Amino acid sequence: MTETRNRLACLLARYIQRPTLKYVAHQPTLRAIFEIESRLTHRRLSGTQTHKMTLRHQNGSVSGTWIKPAGISDRGIVLYLHGGAFTIGSTATHRELIARLAQASQTTALAIDYRRAPEHPFPAALDDAITAYGALLDQGTPAETITLAGDSAGGGLCVSLCHALQIRNMPQPAALALMSPLTDMTFSGASARNNLDLDPLLPAIWGQRAINLYLDGHDPSDPLVSPLFGDMRYVPPTIIHVADTEILLDDATRLAGALLKADKQAILKVFSGLPHVWQIHGGWLPQADASLAELGAFLARHLPDPSGGADPSEDDDWEPARP
């Protein structure tokens, strides 16, 4: 059963999603296609509560959605940054993945809809991530109860956010959970060439097109867009999951190596025969559930124990504190 579903996930990626990414160059159209696809194919996690809000910090604001699965013990918050090469993707396309990660980590998730290129190139996405994180601190949330998680471009954005926090003398989060992170926009890793035909999902032409829209002429080696080239001494404990055939394989493996070289805690796991960000098929694909369980457990280990008070999941009128 597992092997069959792995094969079906790869077939969906290679023969439906990959051609769409390759041939549809109009980003608003591409966004709409993947919004529809997510509603049709992603399995919902029942009992999940959501609350939309606007987060504000200093002179910025960003739209966010609190996502709380049923029965969690509220160990803390996972701030989730979605993937999509900074041009597509949203809280809506990633809602079920985020809910399952929150369930696995026993946290409440905060997903943000950061601004996307080409309408909003760098540094819009990073600025919005800083705004969301700063808003949590402003409302009195201790940094040690905040974790970061993200996939693909969002995974790289998590590490770039850590670099930005260090520059601003802001406290770092407790831990990071990254799924196939994009960490090198110069595409200097060997897998960016060697896995071009093996990657079931990502066509090189789409990745380069999208990244150029995001960079808008900005230096691709800047650690705030390519966090692999930044100072890892301030990055918190990190877990990274990636598939062996991805063009972003070396983005993940080199990030783990850089963290270990800086004497930081880093766990890297390479899965076999799966498409980019396969975790989005949680609830249907066993390997997605296995990955999310491990990622969530890692985040939970780096968060304080629950207070022992009443379980807020039992409150039908639950609503998060607002900054």
mmCIF file of C-alpha atoms in Angstrom:
data_model
loop_
_atom_site.group_PDB
_atom_site.id
_atom_site.type_symbol
_atom_site.label_atom_id
_atom_site.label_comp_id
_atom_site.label_asym_id
_atom_site.label_seq_id
_atom_site.Cartn_x
_atom_site.Cartn_y
_atom_site.Cartn_z
ATOM 1 C CA MET A 1 0.000 0.000 0.000
ATOM 2 C CA THR A 2 2.773 2.452 0.939
ATOM 3 C CA GLU A 3 4.727 1.746 -2.250
ATOM 4 C CA THR A 4 1.602 2.196 -4.381
ATOM 5 C CA ARG A 5 0.770 5.538 -2.800
ATOM 6 C CA ASN A 6 4.363 6.739 -3.125
ATOM 7 C CA ARG A 7 4.177 5.918 -6.827
ATOM 8 C CA LEU A 8 0.846 7.710 -7.222
ATOM 9 C CA ALA A 9 2.219 10.831 -5.497
ATOM 10 C CA CYS A 10 5.180 10.850 -7.886
ATOM 11 C CA LEU A 11 2.897 10.356 -10.899
ATOM 12 C CA LEU A 12 0.708 13.277 -9.809
ATOM 13 C CA ALA A 13 3.806 15.425 -9.424
ATOM 14 C CA ARG A 14 5.482 14.435 -12.693
ATOM 15 C CA TYR A 15 2.530 14.383 -15.091
ATOM 16 C CA ILE A 16 0.195 17.031 -13.675
ATOM 17 C CA GLN A 17 1.967 19.446 -11.337
ATOM 18 C CA ARG A 18 5.347 19.590 -13.087
ATOM 19 C CA PRO A 19 3.937 20.447 -16.552
ATOM 20 C CA THR A 20 1.693 23.069 -14.951
ATOM 21 C CA LEU A 21 4.675 24.728 -13.294
ATOM 22 C CA LYS A 22 6.675 24.524 -16.502
ATOM 23 C CA TYR A 23 4.163 25.912 -18.977
ATOM 24 C CA VAL A 24 1.976 28.322 -16.970
ATOM 25 C CA ALA A 25 4.072 31.468 -16.606
ATOM 26 C CA HIS A 26 1.295 33.769 -15.374
ATOM 27 C CA GLN A 27 1.640 33.669 -11.589
ATOM 28 C CA PRO A 28 -1.956 34.630 -10.627
ATOM 29 C CA THR A 29 -3.227 31.817 -12.865
ATOM 30 C CA LEU A 30 -0.732 29.385 -11.389
ATOM 31 C CA ARG A 31 -1.803 30.377 -7.883
ATOM 32 C CA ALA A 32 -5.455 29.723 -8.711
ATOM 33 C CA ILE A 33 -4.660 26.317 -10.203
ATOM 34 C CA PHE A 34 -2.828 25.152 -7.100
ATOM 35 C CA GLU A 35 -5.516 26.532 -4.785
ATOM 36 C CA ILE A 36 -8.053 24.353 -6.624
ATOM 37 C CA GLU A 37 -5.726 21.343 -6.713
ATOM 38 C CA SER A 38 -5.151 21.541 -2.973
ATOM 39 C CA ARG A 39 -8.889 21.554 -2.246
ATOM 40 C CA LEU A 40 -9.377 18.489 -4.444
ATOM 41 C CA THR A 41 -6.458 16.347 -3.309
ATOM 42 C CA HIS A 42 -5.498 17.228 0.281
ATOM 43 C CA ARG A 43 -7.129 15.242 3.058
ATOM 44 C CA ARG A 44 -8.619 17.424 5.788
ATOM 45 C CA LEU A 45 -7.766 16.995 9.452
ATOM 46 C CA SER A 46 -11.129 16.968 11.237
ATOM 47 C CA GLY A 47 -11.691 19.083 14.321
ATOM 48 C CA THR A 48 -9.170 21.770 13.350
ATOM 49 C CA GLN A 49 -10.064 25.319 14.384
ATOM 50 C CA THR A 50 -8.873 28.380 12.456
ATOM 51 C CA HIS A 51 -8.937 32.102 13.184
ATOM 52 C CA LYS A 52 -7.777 34.772 10.744
ATOM 53 C CA MET A 53 -6.167 37.944 11.992
ATOM 54 C CA THR A 54 -3.815 40.782 11.112
ATOM 55 C CA LEU A 55 -0.434 40.867 12.831
ATOM 56 C CA ARG A 56 1.310 44.220 13.363
ATOM 57 C CA HIS A 57 4.852 45.041 14.401
ATOM 58 C CA GLN A 58 6.484 48.455 14.211
ATOM 59 C CA ASN A 59 5.409 49.873 10.829
ATOM 60 C CA GLY A 60 4.363 46.614 9.142
ATOM 61 C CA SER A 61 1.365 44.291 9.050
ATOM 62 C CA VAL A 62 0.699 40.833 7.616
ATOM 63 C CA SER A 63 -2.321 38.550 7.362
ATOM 64 C CA GLY A 64 -2.143 35.440 9.517
ATOM 65 C CA THR A 65 -4.238 32.410 10.383
ATOM 66 C CA TRP A 66 -4.146 30.532 13.674
ATOM 67 C CA ILE A 67 -4.526 26.801 13.085
ATOM 68 C CA LYS A 68 -5.307 24.629 16.107
ATOM 69 C CA PRO A 69 -5.924 20.875 15.801
ATOM 70 C CA ALA A 70 -8.241 19.196 18.262
ATOM 71 C CA GLY A 71 -6.820 17.776 21.491
ATOM 72 C CA ILE A 72 -3.392 19.404 21.528
ATOM 73 C CA SER A 73 -1.671 20.324 24.812
ATOM 74 C CA ASP A 74 -0.456 23.738 23.585
ATOM 75 C CA ARG A 75 3.262 23.356 24.167
ATOM 76 C CA GLY A 76 3.876 26.555 22.199
ATOM 77 C CA ILE A 77 3.543 28.110 18.763
ATOM 78 C CA VAL A 78 4.884 27.028 15.392
ATOM 79 C CA LEU A 79 5.182 29.963 12.991
ATOM 80 C CA TYR A 80 4.772 28.415 9.538
ATOM 81 C CA LEU A 81 6.167 29.895 6.307
ATOM 82 C CA HIS A 82 4.747 28.177 3.218
ATOM 83 C CA GLY A 83 6.607 27.258 0.031
ATOM 84 C CA GLY A 84 6.001 28.148 -3.601
ATOM 85 C CA ALA A 85 9.230 29.828 -4.768
ATOM 86 C CA PHE A 86 7.952 33.128 -3.322
ATOM 87 C CA THR A 87 5.403 33.422 -6.148
ATOM 88 C CA ILE A 88 2.629 30.889 -5.402
ATOM 89 C CA GLY A 89 1.322 28.965 -2.388
ATOM 90 C CA SER A 90 -0.667 30.239 0.575
ATOM 91 C CA THR A 91 -2.090 29.256 3.924
ATOM 92 C CA ALA A 92 -4.984 27.692 2.002
ATOM 93 C CA THR A 93 -2.761 25.390 -0.092
ATOM 94 C CA HIS A 94 -0.768 24.293 2.969
ATOM 95 C CA ARG A 95 -3.461 24.291 5.643
ATOM 96 C CA GLU A 96 -3.667 20.519 6.106
ATOM 97 C CA LEU A 97 0.113 20.064 6.197
ATOM 98 C CA ILE A 98 0.330 22.838 8.800
ATOM 99 C CA ALA A 99 -2.481 21.348 10.886
ATOM 100 C CA ARG A 100 -0.830 17.924 10.935
ATOM 101 C CA LEU A 101 2.542 19.398 11.912
ATOM 102 C CA ALA A 102 0.852 21.354 14.705
ATOM 103 C CA GLN A 103 -0.851 18.161 15.869
ATOM 104 C CA ALA A 104 2.436 16.253 15.841
ATOM 105 C CA SER A 105 4.252 18.987 17.769
ATOM 106 C CA GLN A 106 1.333 19.666 20.138
ATOM 107 C CA THR A 107 1.407 23.340 19.245
ATOM 108 C CA THR A 108 -0.872 25.975 17.825
ATOM 109 C CA ALA A 109 0.296 27.011 14.352
ATOM 110 C CA LEU A 110 0.408 30.544 13.033
ATOM 111 C CA ALA A 111 0.551 30.561 9.225
ATOM 112 C CA ILE A 112 1.132 33.848 7.418
ATOM 113 C CA ASP A 113 0.281 34.874 3.880
ATOM 114 C CA TYR A 114 3.421 36.837 3.177
ATOM 115 C CA ARG A 115 3.518 39.008 0.063
ATOM 116 C CA ARG A 116 4.599 37.223 -3.109
ATOM 117 C CA ALA A 117 6.505 38.120 -6.257
ATOM 118 C CA PRO A 118 6.315 39.473 -8.896
ATOM 119 C CA GLU A 119 3.995 42.029 -7.286
ATOM 120 C CA HIS A 120 6.155 42.116 -4.148
ATOM 121 C CA PRO A 121 9.803 41.060 -4.685
ATOM 122 C CA PHE A 122 12.510 40.799 -2.017
ATOM 123 C CA PRO A 123 12.498 41.858 0.795
ATOM 124 C CA ALA A 124 8.688 41.721 1.083
ATOM 125 C CA ALA A 125 8.443 38.064 2.193
ATOM 126 C CA LEU A 126 11.247 38.449 4.743
ATOM 127 C CA ASP A 127 9.792 41.707 6.058
ATOM 128 C CA ASP A 128 6.439 39.998 6.580
ATOM 129 C CA ALA A 129 8.092 37.095 8.416
ATOM 130 C CA ILE A 130 9.875 39.592 10.703
ATOM 131 C CA THR A 131 6.555 41.377 11.275
ATOM 132 C CA ALA A 132 4.795 38.141 12.293
ATOM 133 C CA TYR A 133 7.602 37.049 14.613
ATOM 134 C CA GLY A 134 7.887 40.513 16.121
ATOM 135 C CA ALA A 135 4.129 40.649 16.667
ATOM 136 C CA LEU A 136 4.303 37.435 18.700
ATOM 137 C CA LEU A 137 7.041 38.919 20.866
ATOM 138 C CA ASP A 138 5.113 42.186 21.218
ATOM 139 C CA GLN A 139 2.099 40.340 22.629
ATOM 140 C CA GLY A 140 4.304 38.782 25.292
ATOM 141 C CA THR A 141 4.998 35.390 23.738
ATOM 142 C CA PRO A 142 8.410 34.164 24.989
ATOM 143 C CA ALA A 143 10.814 33.307 22.179
ATOM 144 C CA GLU A 144 11.513 29.937 23.820
ATOM 145 C CA THR A 145 7.890 28.940 23.126
ATOM 146 C CA ILE A 146 8.100 29.813 19.401
ATOM 147 C CA THR A 147 9.355 27.430 16.726
ATOM 148 C CA LEU A 148 9.662 27.994 12.982
ATOM 149 C CA ALA A 149 8.699 25.563 10.228
ATOM 150 C CA GLY A 150 8.504 25.802 6.476
ATOM 151 C CA ASP A 151 8.780 23.963 3.187
ATOM 152 C CA SER A 152 10.823 24.756 0.075
ATOM 153 C CA ALA A 153 11.131 28.555 -0.222
ATOM 154 C CA GLY A 154 9.426 28.846 3.157
ATOM 155 C CA GLY A 155 12.025 26.526 4.690
ATOM 156 C CA GLY A 156 14.828 28.740 3.446
ATOM 157 C CA LEU A 157 12.907 31.791 4.630
ATOM 158 C CA CYS A 158 12.920 30.344 8.156
ATOM 159 C CA VAL A 159 16.729 30.368 8.177
ATOM 160 C CA SER A 160 16.879 33.820 6.549
ATOM 161 C CA LEU A 161 14.571 35.023 9.308
ATOM 162 C CA CYS A 162 17.041 33.751 11.906
ATOM 163 C CA HIS A 163 19.800 35.748 10.169
ATOM 164 C CA ALA A 164 17.565 38.835 10.160
ATOM 165 C CA LEU A 165 16.717 38.394 13.853
ATOM 166 C CA GLN A 166 20.416 38.298 14.727
ATOM 167 C CA ILE A 167 21.024 41.525 12.778
ATOM 168 C CA ARG A 168 18.174 43.166 14.725
ATOM 169 C CA ASN A 169 19.266 41.784 18.121
ATOM 170 C CA MET A 170 15.955 39.960 18.478
ATOM 171 C CA PRO A 171 15.762 36.612 20.323
ATOM 172 C CA GLN A 172 15.916 33.423 18.298
ATOM 173 C CA PRO A 173 13.119 30.819 18.240
ATOM 174 C CA ALA A 174 13.444 27.495 20.030
ATOM 175 C CA ALA A 175 13.884 25.254 16.963
ATOM 176 C CA LEU A 176 13.379 24.889 13.208
ATOM 177 C CA ALA A 177 11.676 22.143 11.165
ATOM 178 C CA LEU A 178 12.462 22.384 7.453
ATOM 179 C CA MET A 179 11.051 20.393 4.530
ATOM 180 C CA SER A 180 13.180 20.430 1.357
ATOM 181 C CA PRO A 181 14.373 23.988 2.044
ATOM 182 C CA LEU A 182 15.562 26.322 -0.722
ATOM 183 C CA THR A 183 18.773 27.742 0.757
ATOM 184 C CA ASP A 184 20.930 28.657 -2.267
ATOM 185 C CA MET A 185 19.534 30.931 -4.967
ATOM 186 C CA THR A 186 22.790 30.736 -6.898
ATOM 187 C CA PHE A 187 21.905 27.055 -7.527
ATOM 188 C CA SER A 188 25.526 26.024 -7.029
ATOM 189 C CA GLY A 189 24.690 22.612 -5.539
ATOM 190 C CA ALA A 190 25.406 19.544 -7.668
ATOM 191 C CA SER A 191 21.838 18.250 -7.293
ATOM 192 C CA ALA A 192 20.535 21.346 -9.104
ATOM 193 C CA ARG A 193 22.148 19.791 -12.197
ATOM 194 C CA ASN A 194 22.317 16.068 -11.472
ATOM 195 C CA ASN A 195 18.673 15.696 -10.414
ATOM 196 C CA LEU A 196 17.099 17.776 -13.186
ATOM 197 C CA ASP A 197 15.456 14.739 -14.779
ATOM 198 C CA LEU A 198 14.976 12.793 -11.546
ATOM 199 C CA ASP A 199 12.977 15.385 -9.619
ATOM 200 C CA PRO A 200 9.298 14.434 -10.117
ATOM 201 C CA LEU A 201 7.949 17.901 -9.369
ATOM 202 C CA LEU A 202 10.278 20.845 -9.937
ATOM 203 C CA PRO A 203 11.229 21.859 -13.491
ATOM 204 C CA ALA A 204 14.377 23.970 -13.568
ATOM 205 C CA ILE A 205 12.802 26.586 -15.829
ATOM 206 C CA TRP A 206 10.046 27.302 -13.307
ATOM 207 C CA GLY A 207 12.430 27.566 -10.379
ATOM 208 C CA GLN A 208 14.689 29.988 -12.200
ATOM 209 C CA ARG A 209 11.751 32.027 -13.485
ATOM 210 C CA ALA A 210 10.193 32.328 -10.040
ATOM 211 C CA ILE A 211 13.444 33.108 -8.257
ATOM 212 C CA ASN A 212 14.281 35.839 -10.770
ATOM 213 C CA LEU A 213 10.873 37.391 -10.086
ATOM 214 C CA TYR A 214 11.572 37.330 -6.356
ATOM 215 C CA LEU A 215 15.148 38.590 -6.568
ATOM 216 C CA ASP A 216 14.285 41.385 -9.009
ATOM 217 C CA GLY A 217 17.994 42.016 -9.552
ATOM 218 C CA HIS A 218 19.041 41.455 -5.926
ATOM 219 C CA ASP A 219 22.309 39.597 -5.235
ATOM 220 C CA PRO A 220 21.397 35.866 -5.052
ATOM 221 C CA SER A 221 24.308 35.177 -2.682
ATOM 222 C CA ASP A 222 22.953 37.514 0.020
ATOM 223 C CA PRO A 223 22.293 35.361 3.137
ATOM 224 C CA LEU A 224 18.916 37.038 3.475
ATOM 225 C CA VAL A 225 17.843 35.268 0.258
ATOM 226 C CA SER A 226 20.363 32.399 0.258
ATOM 227 C CA PRO A 227 20.673 31.564 3.964
ATOM 228 C CA LEU A 228 23.220 28.815 3.264
ATOM 229 C CA PHE A 229 25.842 31.578 3.015
ATOM 230 C CA GLY A 230 24.990 33.149 6.377
ATOM 231 C CA ASP A 231 26.435 32.820 9.887
ATOM 232 C CA MET A 232 25.049 29.618 11.393
ATOM 233 C CA ARG A 233 26.266 30.282 14.932
ATOM 234 C CA TYR A 234 22.928 31.838 15.865
ATOM 235 C CA VAL A 235 20.581 29.341 14.191
ATOM 236 C CA PRO A 236 18.632 27.228 16.727
ATOM 237 C CA PRO A 237 18.412 23.396 16.670
ATOM 238 C CA THR A 238 17.215 22.289 13.252
ATOM 239 C CA ILE A 239 15.707 19.197 11.666
ATOM 240 C CA ILE A 240 15.656 18.841 7.870
ATOM 241 C CA HIS A 241 13.774 16.323 5.709
ATOM 242 C CA VAL A 242 14.388 16.031 1.960
ATOM 243 C CA ALA A 243 13.975 13.463 -0.822
ATOM 244 C CA ASP A 244 16.916 11.904 -2.640
ATOM 245 C CA THR A 245 15.832 12.859 -6.185
ATOM 246 C CA GLU A 246 15.130 16.540 -5.557
ATOM 247 C CA ILE A 247 17.044 19.334 -7.232
ATOM 248 C CA LEU A 248 17.133 20.921 -3.754
ATOM 249 C CA LEU A 249 18.815 17.880 -2.162
ATOM 250 C CA ASP A 250 22.151 19.688 -1.818
ATOM 251 C CA ASP A 251 20.433 22.781 -0.425
ATOM 252 C CA ALA A 252 19.383 20.578 2.492
ATOM 253 C CA THR A 253 22.546 18.544 2.917
ATOM 254 C CA ARG A 254 24.867 21.576 2.729
ATOM 255 C CA LEU A 255 22.726 23.469 5.236
ATOM 256 C CA ALA A 256 22.969 20.564 7.673
ATOM 257 C CA GLY A 257 26.728 20.435 7.122
ATOM 258 C CA ALA A 258 27.108 24.175 7.718
ATOM 259 C CA LEU A 259 25.131 23.937 10.950
ATOM 260 C CA LEU A 260 27.223 21.039 12.222
ATOM 261 C CA LYS A 261 30.412 22.875 11.284
ATOM 262 C CA ALA A 262 29.207 25.767 13.452
ATOM 263 C CA ASP A 263 28.650 23.277 16.326
ATOM 264 C CA LYS A 264 24.885 23.608 16.067
ATOM 265 C CA GLN A 265 22.386 20.782 16.464
ATOM 266 C CA ALA A 266 21.204 19.560 13.069
ATOM 267 C CA ILE A 267 19.340 16.390 12.097
ATOM 268 C CA LEU A 268 19.119 15.520 8.404
ATOM 269 C CA LYS A 269 16.998 12.706 7.001
ATOM 270 C CA VAL A 270 16.941 11.839 3.298
ATOM 271 C CA PHE A 271 13.859 9.924 2.097
ATOM 272 C CA SER A 272 13.814 7.781 -1.032
ATOM 273 C CA GLY A 273 11.489 7.883 -4.037
ATOM 274 C CA LEU A 274 9.264 10.796 -3.051
ATOM 275 C CA PRO A 275 8.345 14.139 -4.654
ATOM 276 C CA HIS A 276 9.318 17.575 -3.386
ATOM 277 C CA VAL A 277 7.417 18.432 -0.152
ATOM 278 C CA TRP A 278 5.586 15.099 -0.091
ATOM 279 C CA GLN A 279 4.408 16.018 3.420
ATOM 280 C CA ILE A 280 1.577 17.950 1.786
ATOM 281 C CA HIS A 281 -0.130 14.557 1.256
ATOM 282 C CA GLY A 282 -0.478 13.946 4.994
ATOM 283 C CA GLY A 283 -3.410 11.753 5.981
ATOM 284 C CA TRP A 284 -3.097 9.763 2.751
ATOM 285 C CA LEU A 285 0.600 9.116 2.147
ATOM 286 C CA PRO A 286 2.245 7.077 4.950
ATOM 287 C CA GLN A 287 5.662 8.617 4.327
ATOM 288 C CA ALA A 288 4.124 12.077 4.726
ATOM 289 C CA ASP A 289 2.653 11.113 8.091
ATOM 290 C CA ALA A 290 5.955 9.562 9.176
ATOM 291 C CA SER A 291 7.907 12.687 8.251
ATOM 292 C CA LEU A 292 5.464 15.050 9.968
ATOM 293 C CA ALA A 293 5.505 12.897 13.113
ATOM 294 C CA GLU A 294 9.310 13.130 13.319
ATOM 295 C CA LEU A 295 9.392 16.851 12.553
ATOM 296 C CA GLY A 296 6.700 17.541 15.126
ATOM 297 C CA ALA A 297 8.357 15.445 17.814
ATOM 298 C CA PHE A 298 11.619 17.353 17.281
ATOM 299 C CA LEU A 299 9.872 20.705 17.743
ATOM 300 C CA ALA A 300 8.057 19.444 20.849
ATOM 301 C CA ARG A 301 11.327 18.337 22.453
ATOM 302 C CA HIS A 302 12.623 21.899 22.242
ATOM 303 C CA LEU A 303 9.551 23.528 23.795
ATOM 304 C CA PRO A 304 8.673 23.907 27.488
ATOM 305 C CA ASP A 305 6.384 21.339 29.065
ATOM 306 C CA PRO A 306 2.691 22.263 29.136
ATOM 307 C CA SER A 307 1.597 24.283 32.168
ATOM 308 C CA GLY A 308 -0.751 21.562 33.353
ATOM 309 C CA GLY A 309 -3.806 23.823 33.288
ATOM 310 C CA ALA A 310 -7.136 23.090 31.648
ATOM 311 C CA ASP A 311 -6.929 21.784 28.110
ATOM 312 C CA PRO A 312 -7.908 24.735 25.869
ATOM 313 C CA SER A 313 -9.016 22.308 23.179
ATOM 314 C CA GLU A 314 -12.052 21.590 25.353
ATOM 315 C CA ASP A 315 -13.171 25.229 25.024
ATOM 316 C CA ASP A 316 -15.525 25.514 22.058
ATOM 317 C CA ASP A 317 -15.039 29.294 22.071
ATOM 318 C CA TRP A 318 -11.248 29.071 21.889
ATOM 319 C CA GLU A 319 -9.566 32.041 20.271
ATOM 320 C CA PRO A 320 -5.854 32.982 20.427
ATOM 321 C CA ALA A 321 -4.553 36.143 22.043
ATOM 322 C CA ARG A 322 -4.181 38.957 19.551
ATOM 323 C CA PRO A 323 -1.351 41.476 19.436
#
